[in-house]
Short mmCIF file of C-alpha atoms and ligand atoms in Angstrom, two decimals:
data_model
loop_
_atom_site.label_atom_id
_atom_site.label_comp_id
_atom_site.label_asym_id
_atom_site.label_seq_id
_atom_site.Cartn_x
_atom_site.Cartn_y
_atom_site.Cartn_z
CA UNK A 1 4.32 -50.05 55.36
CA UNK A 2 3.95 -50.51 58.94
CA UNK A 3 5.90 -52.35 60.98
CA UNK A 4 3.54 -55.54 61.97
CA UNK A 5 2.36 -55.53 65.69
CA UNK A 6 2.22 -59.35 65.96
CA UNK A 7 3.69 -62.02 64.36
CA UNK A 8 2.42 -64.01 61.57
CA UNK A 9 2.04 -68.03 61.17
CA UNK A 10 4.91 -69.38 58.95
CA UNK A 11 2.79 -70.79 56.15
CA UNK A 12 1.26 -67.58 55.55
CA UNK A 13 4.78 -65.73 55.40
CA UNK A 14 5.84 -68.19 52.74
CA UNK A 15 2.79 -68.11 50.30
CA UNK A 16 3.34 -64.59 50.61
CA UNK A 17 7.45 -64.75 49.49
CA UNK A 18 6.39 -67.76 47.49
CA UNK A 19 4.09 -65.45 45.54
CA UNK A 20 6.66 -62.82 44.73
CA UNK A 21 9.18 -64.76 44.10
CA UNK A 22 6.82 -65.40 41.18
CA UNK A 23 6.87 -61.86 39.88
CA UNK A 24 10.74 -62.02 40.18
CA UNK A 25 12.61 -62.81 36.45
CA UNK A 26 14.28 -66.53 37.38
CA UNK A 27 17.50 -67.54 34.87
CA UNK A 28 15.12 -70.46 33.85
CA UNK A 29 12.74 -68.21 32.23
CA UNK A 30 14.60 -67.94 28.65
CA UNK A 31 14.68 -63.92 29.25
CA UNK A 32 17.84 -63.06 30.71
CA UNK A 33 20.60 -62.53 28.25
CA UNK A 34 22.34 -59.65 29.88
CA UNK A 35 23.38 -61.00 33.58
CA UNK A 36 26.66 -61.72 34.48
CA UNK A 37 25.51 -63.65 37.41
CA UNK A 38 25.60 -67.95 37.36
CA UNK A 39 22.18 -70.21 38.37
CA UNK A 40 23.97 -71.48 40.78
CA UNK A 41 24.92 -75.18 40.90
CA UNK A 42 22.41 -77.21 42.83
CA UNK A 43 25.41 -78.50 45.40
CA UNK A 44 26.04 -74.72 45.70
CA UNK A 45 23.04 -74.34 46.81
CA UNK A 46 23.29 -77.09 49.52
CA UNK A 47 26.31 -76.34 50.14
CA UNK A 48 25.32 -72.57 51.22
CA UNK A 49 22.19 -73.49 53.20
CA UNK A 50 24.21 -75.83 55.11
CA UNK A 51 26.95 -73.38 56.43
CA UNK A 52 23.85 -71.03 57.03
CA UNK A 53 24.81 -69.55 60.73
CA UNK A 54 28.37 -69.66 60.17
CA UNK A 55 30.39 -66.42 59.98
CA UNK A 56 33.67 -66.17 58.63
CA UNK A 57 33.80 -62.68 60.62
CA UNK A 58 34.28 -64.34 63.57
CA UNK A 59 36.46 -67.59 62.48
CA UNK A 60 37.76 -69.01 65.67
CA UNK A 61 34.18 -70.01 66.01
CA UNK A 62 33.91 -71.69 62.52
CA UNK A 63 37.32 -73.41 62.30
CA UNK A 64 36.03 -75.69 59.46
CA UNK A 65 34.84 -72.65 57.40
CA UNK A 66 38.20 -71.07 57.92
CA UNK A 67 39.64 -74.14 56.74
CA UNK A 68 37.49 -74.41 53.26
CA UNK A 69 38.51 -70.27 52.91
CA UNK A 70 41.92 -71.07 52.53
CA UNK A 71 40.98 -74.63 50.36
CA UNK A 72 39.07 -72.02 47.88
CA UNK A 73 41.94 -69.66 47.69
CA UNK A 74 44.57 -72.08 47.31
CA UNK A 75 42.17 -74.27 44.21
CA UNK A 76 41.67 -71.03 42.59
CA UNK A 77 44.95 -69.18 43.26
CA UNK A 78 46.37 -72.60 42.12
CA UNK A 79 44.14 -71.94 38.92
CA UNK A 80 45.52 -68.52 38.07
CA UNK A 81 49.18 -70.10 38.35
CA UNK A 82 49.87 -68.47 42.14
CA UNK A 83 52.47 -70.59 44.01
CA UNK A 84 51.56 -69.09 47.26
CA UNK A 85 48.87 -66.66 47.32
CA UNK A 86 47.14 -64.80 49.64
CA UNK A 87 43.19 -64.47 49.65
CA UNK A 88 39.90 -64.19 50.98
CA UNK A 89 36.44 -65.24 49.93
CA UNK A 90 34.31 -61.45 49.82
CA UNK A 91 31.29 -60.46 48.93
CA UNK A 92 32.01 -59.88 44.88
CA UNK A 93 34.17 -58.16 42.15
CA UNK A 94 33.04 -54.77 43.87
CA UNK A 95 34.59 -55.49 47.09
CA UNK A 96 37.53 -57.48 45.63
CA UNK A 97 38.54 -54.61 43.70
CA UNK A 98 37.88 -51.97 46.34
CA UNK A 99 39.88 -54.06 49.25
CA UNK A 100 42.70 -54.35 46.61
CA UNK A 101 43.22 -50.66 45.72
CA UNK A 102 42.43 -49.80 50.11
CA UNK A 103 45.73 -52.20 50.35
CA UNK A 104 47.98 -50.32 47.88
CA UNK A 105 46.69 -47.31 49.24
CA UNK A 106 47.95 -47.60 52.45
CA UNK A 107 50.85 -49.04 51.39
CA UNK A 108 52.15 -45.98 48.92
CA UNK A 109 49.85 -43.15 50.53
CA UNK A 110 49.91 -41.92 46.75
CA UNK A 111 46.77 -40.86 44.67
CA UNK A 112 46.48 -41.88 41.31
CA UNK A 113 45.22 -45.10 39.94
CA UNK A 114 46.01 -46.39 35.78
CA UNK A 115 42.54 -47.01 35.00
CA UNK A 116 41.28 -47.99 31.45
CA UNK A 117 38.53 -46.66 30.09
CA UNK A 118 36.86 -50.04 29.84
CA UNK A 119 37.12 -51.12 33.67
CA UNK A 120 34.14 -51.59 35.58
CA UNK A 121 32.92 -48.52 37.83
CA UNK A 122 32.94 -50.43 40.63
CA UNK A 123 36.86 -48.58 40.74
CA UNK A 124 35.14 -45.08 40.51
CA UNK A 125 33.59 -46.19 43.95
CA UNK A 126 36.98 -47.51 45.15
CA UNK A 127 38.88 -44.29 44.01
CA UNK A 128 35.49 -41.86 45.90
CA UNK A 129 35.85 -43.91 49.00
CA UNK A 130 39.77 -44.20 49.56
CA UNK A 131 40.23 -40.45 48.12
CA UNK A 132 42.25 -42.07 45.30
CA UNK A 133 42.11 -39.95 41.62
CA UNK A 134 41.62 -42.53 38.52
CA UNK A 135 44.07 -41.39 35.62
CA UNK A 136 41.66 -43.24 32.63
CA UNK A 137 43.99 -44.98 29.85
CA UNK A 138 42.44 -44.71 26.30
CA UNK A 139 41.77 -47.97 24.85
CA UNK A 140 43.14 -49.13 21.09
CA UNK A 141 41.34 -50.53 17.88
CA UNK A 142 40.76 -53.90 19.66
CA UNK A 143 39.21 -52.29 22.71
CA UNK A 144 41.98 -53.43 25.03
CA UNK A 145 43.97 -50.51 26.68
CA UNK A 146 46.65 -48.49 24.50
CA UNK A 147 49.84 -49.30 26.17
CA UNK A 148 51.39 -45.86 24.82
CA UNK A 149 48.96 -44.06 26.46
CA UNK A 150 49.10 -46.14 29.53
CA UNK A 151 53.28 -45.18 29.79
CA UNK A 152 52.56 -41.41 29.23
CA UNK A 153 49.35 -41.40 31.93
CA UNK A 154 52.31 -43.15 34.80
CA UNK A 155 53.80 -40.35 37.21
CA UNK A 156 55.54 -40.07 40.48
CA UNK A 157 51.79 -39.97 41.96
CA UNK A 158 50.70 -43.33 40.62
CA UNK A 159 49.35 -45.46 43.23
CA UNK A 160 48.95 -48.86 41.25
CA UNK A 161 47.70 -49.42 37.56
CA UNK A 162 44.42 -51.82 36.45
CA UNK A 163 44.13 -54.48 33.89
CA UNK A 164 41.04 -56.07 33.15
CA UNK A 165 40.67 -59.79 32.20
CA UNK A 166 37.23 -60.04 30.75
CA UNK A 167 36.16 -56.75 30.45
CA UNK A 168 31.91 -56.22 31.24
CA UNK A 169 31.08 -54.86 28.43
CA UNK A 170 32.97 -56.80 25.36
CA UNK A 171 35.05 -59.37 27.28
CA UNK A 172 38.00 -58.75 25.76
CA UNK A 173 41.39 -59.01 27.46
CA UNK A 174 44.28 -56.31 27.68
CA UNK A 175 47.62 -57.03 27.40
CA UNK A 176 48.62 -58.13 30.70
CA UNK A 177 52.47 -59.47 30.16
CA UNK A 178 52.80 -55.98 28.44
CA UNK A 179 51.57 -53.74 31.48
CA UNK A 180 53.19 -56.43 33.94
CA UNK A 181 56.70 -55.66 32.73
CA UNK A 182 55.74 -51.39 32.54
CA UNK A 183 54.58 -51.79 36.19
CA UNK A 184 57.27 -53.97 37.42
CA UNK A 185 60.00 -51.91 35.96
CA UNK A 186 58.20 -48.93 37.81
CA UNK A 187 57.70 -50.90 40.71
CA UNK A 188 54.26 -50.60 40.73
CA UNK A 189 51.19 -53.16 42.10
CA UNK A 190 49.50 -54.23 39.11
CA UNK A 191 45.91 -55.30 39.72
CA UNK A 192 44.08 -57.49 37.53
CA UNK A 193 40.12 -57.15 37.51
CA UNK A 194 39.40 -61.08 36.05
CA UNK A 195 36.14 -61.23 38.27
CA UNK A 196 34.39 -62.71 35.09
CA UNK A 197 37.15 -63.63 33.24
CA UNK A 198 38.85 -65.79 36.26
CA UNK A 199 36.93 -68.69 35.58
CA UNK A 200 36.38 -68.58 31.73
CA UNK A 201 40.05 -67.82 30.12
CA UNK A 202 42.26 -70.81 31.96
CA UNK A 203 39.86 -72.91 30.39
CA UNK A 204 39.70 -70.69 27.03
CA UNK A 205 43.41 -71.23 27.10
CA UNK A 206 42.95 -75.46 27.46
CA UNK A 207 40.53 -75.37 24.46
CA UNK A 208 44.00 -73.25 22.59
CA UNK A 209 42.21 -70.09 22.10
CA UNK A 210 45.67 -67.39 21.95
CA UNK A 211 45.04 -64.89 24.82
CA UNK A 212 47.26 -62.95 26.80
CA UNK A 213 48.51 -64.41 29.78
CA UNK A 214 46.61 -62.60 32.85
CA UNK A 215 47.73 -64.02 36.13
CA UNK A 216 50.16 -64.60 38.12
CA UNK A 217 52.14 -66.24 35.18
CA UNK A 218 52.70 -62.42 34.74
CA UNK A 219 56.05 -61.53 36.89
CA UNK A 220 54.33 -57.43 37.36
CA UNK A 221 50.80 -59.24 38.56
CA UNK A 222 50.22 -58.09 42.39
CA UNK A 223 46.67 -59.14 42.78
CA UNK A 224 43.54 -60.72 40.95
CA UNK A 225 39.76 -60.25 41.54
CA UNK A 226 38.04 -63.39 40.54
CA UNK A 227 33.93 -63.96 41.05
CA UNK A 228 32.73 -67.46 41.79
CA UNK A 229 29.17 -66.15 41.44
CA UNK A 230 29.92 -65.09 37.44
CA UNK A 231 31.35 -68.22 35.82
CA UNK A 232 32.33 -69.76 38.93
CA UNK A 233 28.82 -71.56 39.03
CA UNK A 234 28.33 -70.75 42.58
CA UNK A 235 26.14 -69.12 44.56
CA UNK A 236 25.77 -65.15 45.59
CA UNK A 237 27.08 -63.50 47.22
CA UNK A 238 30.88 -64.45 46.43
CA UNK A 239 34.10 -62.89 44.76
CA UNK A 240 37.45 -63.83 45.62
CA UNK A 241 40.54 -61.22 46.06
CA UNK A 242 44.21 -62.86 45.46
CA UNK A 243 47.28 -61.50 46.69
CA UNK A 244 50.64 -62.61 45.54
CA UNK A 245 52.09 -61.38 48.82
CA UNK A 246 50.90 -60.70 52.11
CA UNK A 247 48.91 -57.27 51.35
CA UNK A 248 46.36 -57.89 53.61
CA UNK A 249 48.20 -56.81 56.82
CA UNK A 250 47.94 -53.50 55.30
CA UNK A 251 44.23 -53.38 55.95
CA UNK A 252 44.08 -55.25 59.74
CA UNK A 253 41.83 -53.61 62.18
CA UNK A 254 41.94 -54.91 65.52
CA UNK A 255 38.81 -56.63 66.25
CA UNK A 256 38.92 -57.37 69.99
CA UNK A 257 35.50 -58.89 70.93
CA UNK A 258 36.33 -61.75 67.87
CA UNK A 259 37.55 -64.89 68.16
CA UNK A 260 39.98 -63.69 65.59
CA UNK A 261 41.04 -60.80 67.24
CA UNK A 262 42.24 -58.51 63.75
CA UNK A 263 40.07 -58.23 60.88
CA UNK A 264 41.13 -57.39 57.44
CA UNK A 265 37.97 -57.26 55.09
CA UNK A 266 35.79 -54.73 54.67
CA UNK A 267 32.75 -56.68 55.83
CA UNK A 268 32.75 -57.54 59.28
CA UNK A 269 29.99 -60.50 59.30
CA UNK A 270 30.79 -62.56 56.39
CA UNK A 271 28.49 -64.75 54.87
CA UNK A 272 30.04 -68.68 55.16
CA UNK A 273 27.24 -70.13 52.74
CA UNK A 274 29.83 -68.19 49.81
CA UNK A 275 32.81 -70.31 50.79
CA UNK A 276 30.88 -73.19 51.31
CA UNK A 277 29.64 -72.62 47.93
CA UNK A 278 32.17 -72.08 45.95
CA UNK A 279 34.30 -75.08 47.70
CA UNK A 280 31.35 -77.22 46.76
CA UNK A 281 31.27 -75.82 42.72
CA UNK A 282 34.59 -76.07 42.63
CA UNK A 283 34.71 -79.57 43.98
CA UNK A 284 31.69 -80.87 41.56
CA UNK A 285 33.14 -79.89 38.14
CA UNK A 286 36.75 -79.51 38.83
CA UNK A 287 38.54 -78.52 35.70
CA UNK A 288 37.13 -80.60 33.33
CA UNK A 289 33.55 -79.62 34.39
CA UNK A 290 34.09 -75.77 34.00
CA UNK A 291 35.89 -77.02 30.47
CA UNK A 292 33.29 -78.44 29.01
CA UNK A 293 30.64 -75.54 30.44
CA UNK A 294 33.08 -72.77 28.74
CA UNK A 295 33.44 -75.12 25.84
CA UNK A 296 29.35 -74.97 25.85
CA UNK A 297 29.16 -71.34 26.51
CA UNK A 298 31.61 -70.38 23.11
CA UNK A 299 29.03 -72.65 21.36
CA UNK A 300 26.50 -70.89 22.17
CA UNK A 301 28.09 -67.30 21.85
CA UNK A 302 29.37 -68.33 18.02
CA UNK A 303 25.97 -69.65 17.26
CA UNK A 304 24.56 -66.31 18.58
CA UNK A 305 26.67 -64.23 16.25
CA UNK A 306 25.94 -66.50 13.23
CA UNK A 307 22.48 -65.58 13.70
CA UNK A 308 23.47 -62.07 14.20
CA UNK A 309 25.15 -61.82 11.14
CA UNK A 310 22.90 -63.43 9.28
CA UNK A 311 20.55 -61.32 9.78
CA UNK A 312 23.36 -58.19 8.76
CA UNK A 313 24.29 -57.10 12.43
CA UNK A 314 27.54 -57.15 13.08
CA UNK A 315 29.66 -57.98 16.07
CA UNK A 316 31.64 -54.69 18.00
CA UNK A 317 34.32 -57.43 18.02
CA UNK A 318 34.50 -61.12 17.25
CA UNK A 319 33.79 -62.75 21.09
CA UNK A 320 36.59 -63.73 22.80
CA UNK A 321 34.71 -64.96 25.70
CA UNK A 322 31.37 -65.73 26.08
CA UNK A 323 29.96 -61.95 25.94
CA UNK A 324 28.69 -60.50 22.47
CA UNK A 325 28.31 -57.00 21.98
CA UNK A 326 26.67 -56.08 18.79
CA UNK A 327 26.82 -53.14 16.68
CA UNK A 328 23.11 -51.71 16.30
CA UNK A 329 21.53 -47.94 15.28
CA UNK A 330 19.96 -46.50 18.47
CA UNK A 331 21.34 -49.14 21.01
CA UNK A 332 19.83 -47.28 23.80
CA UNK A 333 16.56 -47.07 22.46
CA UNK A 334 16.26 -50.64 21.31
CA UNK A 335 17.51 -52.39 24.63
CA UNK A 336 14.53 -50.13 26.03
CA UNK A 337 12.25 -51.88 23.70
CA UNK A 338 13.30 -54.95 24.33
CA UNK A 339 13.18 -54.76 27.82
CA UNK A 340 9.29 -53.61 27.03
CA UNK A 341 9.40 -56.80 25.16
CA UNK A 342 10.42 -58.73 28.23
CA UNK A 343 13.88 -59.57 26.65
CA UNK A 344 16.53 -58.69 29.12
CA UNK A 345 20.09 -57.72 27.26
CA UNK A 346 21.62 -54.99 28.22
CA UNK A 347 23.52 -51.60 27.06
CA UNK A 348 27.30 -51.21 26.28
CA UNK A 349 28.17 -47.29 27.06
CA UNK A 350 31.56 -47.41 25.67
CA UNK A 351 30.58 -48.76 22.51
CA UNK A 352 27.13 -47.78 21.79
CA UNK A 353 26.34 -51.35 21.83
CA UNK A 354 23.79 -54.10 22.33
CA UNK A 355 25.31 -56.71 24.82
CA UNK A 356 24.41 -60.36 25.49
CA UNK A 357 26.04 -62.53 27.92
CA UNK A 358 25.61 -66.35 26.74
CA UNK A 359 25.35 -67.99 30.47
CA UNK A 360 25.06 -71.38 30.31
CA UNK A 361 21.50 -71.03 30.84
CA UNK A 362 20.99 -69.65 27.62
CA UNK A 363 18.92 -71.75 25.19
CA UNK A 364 19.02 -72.03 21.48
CA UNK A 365 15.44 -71.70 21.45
CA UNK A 366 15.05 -68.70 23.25
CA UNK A 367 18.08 -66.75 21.43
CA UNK A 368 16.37 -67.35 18.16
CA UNK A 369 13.34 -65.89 20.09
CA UNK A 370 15.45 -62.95 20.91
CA UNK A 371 16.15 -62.42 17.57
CA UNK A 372 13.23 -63.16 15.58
CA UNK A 373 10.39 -61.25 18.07
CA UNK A 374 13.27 -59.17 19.99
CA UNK A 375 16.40 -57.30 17.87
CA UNK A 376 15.38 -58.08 14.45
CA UNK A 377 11.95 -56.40 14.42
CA UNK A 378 12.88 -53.51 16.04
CA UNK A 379 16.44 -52.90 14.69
CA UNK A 380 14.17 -52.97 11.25
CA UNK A 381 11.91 -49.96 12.34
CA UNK A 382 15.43 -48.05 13.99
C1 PLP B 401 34.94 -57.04 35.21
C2 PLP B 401 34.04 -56.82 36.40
N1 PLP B 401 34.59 -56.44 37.56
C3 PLP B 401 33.84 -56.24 38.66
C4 PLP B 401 32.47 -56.41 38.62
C5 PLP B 401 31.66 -56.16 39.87
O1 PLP B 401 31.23 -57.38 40.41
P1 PLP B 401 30.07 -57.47 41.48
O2 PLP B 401 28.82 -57.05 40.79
O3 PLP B 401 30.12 -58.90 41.87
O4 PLP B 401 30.40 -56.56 42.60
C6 PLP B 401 31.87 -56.81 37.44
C7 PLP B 401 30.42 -56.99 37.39
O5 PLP B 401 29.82 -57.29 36.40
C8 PLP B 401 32.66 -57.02 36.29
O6 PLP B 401 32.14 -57.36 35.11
#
């Protein structure tokens, strides 16, 4: 495409977007079932467009933006049982956990990071970019890493280890108070990955589901990735990185043309609309609102499984959160199909699975539509 000569009147430029916005899939549409990603709440929304020009790069210039950063990190690090934590808003669980393993890098200067098997690739990136080499931990019967494996993978050239809190593909959670105590006895950083997980367990835990402990109730716990724009309700883009002490001085750059003068994120410009959005989420529902939309969510994921089961597919492992992977012959080949189909699920490598994610824009309706014209039909001709 060329690049146009003149400019074009406004109205024209927006029936044009307006028009592919169209072809775009919306969360409305009753066809998304595999996204991790919220709708984002309507005051999120505001909240974003209002703190448009604002850029957290530069802070001295957007001293109120600053000031919500550090409101966001203190609600949520307050959330996940920090005292005094340490934080910035970023861009998502990608950059959280890539800025977190960049900080224990240059802290140790050694090479090899305790992954498990079930943490999300965005850590392959991390470990390619910093020159780090990921040591993968088998996982056990219940998906969640094998702690006897984990012991015999440690060596004089581990870095930091990983935990995951809500892992992508089956949500489960590995034992965090387990690997907390290995790791502190080792003196080692111990990163948990809850960027879905973050904002769906502390409430799990207030409804008395059992679940591992996964924060910084954990002694061994070093840092926490956390995404407001998964079950946080907010709006894109926006993760959250916690520290439990200062790590971040370990990744300053001086940045002398900024208000700021030293820089510790990856991103230089950062987008203010994030923190303005997730203050504004977090403000709306408070605990009790994100209570009752997990509460809502587990609903919705049990009634999914019923229906599931009823019709003889079984679960890889009863939900813990509100993910659902589901055992089915050619997995691959059917969540092809469905996409065909227009039904969006998605794939789960690890387990040869079908995976939905019950958002809380999932509808009855249009799961039993899933079902009836989507996964039962064509697990039938499989
Ligand atoms: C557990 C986990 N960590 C990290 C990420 C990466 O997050 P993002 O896509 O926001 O970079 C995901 C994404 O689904 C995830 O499930």
């Amino acid at each position: 495409m060329k690049f146009p000569e003149k400019g074009l009147d406004k109205a024209k430029i927006l029936d044009e977007l307006k028009a592919n916005q169209k072809r775009n899939w919306s969360f409305g549409s009753g066809r998304i079932f595999g996204s991790m990603c919220a709708m984002p709440l309507e005051v999120s929304i505001r909240a974003y467009t209002l703190f448009i020009e604002s850029n957290l790069g530069n802070p001295g210039l957007y001293p109120a933006t600053a000031e919500m950063e550090k409101k966001v990190v203190g609600m949520v690090g307050d959330l996940l049982h920090g005292k005094k934590v340490y934080g910035k808003v970023l861009s998502g669980g990608t950059e959280a956990n890539i800025s977190a393993l960049w900080m224990y890098r240059n802290m140790a200067r050694r090479k090899e990071v305790i992954l498990p098997l079930h943490a999300h690739f965005s850590f392959k990136k991390a470990c390619d970019l910093l020159g780090l080499k990921p040591v993968f931990v088998k996982v056990g019967g219940d998906y969640t890493v094998d702690i006897a494996d984990m012991k015999r993978k440690i060596s004089d050239n581990t870095l930091c280890a990983v935990a995951v809190a809500g892992s992508t593909e089956l949500g489960v959670v590995d034992p965090v108070p387990e690997i907390g105590e290995i790791c502190a006895e080792r003196n080692l950083p111990l990163h948990v990955d809850a960027a879905f997980g973050g904002f769906v367990i502390p409430f799990l835990k207030a409804c008395g589901r059992k679940i591992p402990d996964f924060d910084f109730l954990v002694k061994g716990v070093t840092s926490i990735t956390v995404d407001p724009h998964k079950m946080g309700q907010s709006v894109m883009p926006s993760g959250i990185l916690l520290t439990r002490e200062n790590y971040w001085k370990y990744i300053e750059f001086s940045a002398p043309y900024l208000t700021s003068e030293i820089q510790s994120t990856l991103l230089g410009t950062r987008a203010s609309g994030a923190v303005a959005g997730t203050y504004a989420a977090i403000k709306y529902l408070g605990f009790s609102g994100y209570l009752e939309i997990v509460r809502r969510c587990m609903a919705m994921t049990e009634f999914t499984c019923g229906i599931a089961k009823h019709h003889g597919i079984e679960p890889v492992v009863e939900p813990v959160m509100n993910i659902l992977a589901l055992r089915v012959k050619n997995a691959r080949k059917v969540v092809k199909a469905l996409h065909a189909r227009q039904f969006f699920v998605s794939y789960g490598e690890l387990t040869d699975s079908l995976r939905i994610v019950l958002m809380p824009y999932a509808g009855k309706k249009q799961i039993r539509e899933l079902f009836e014209e989507g996964i039962v039909p064509l697990v039938q001709k499989s």
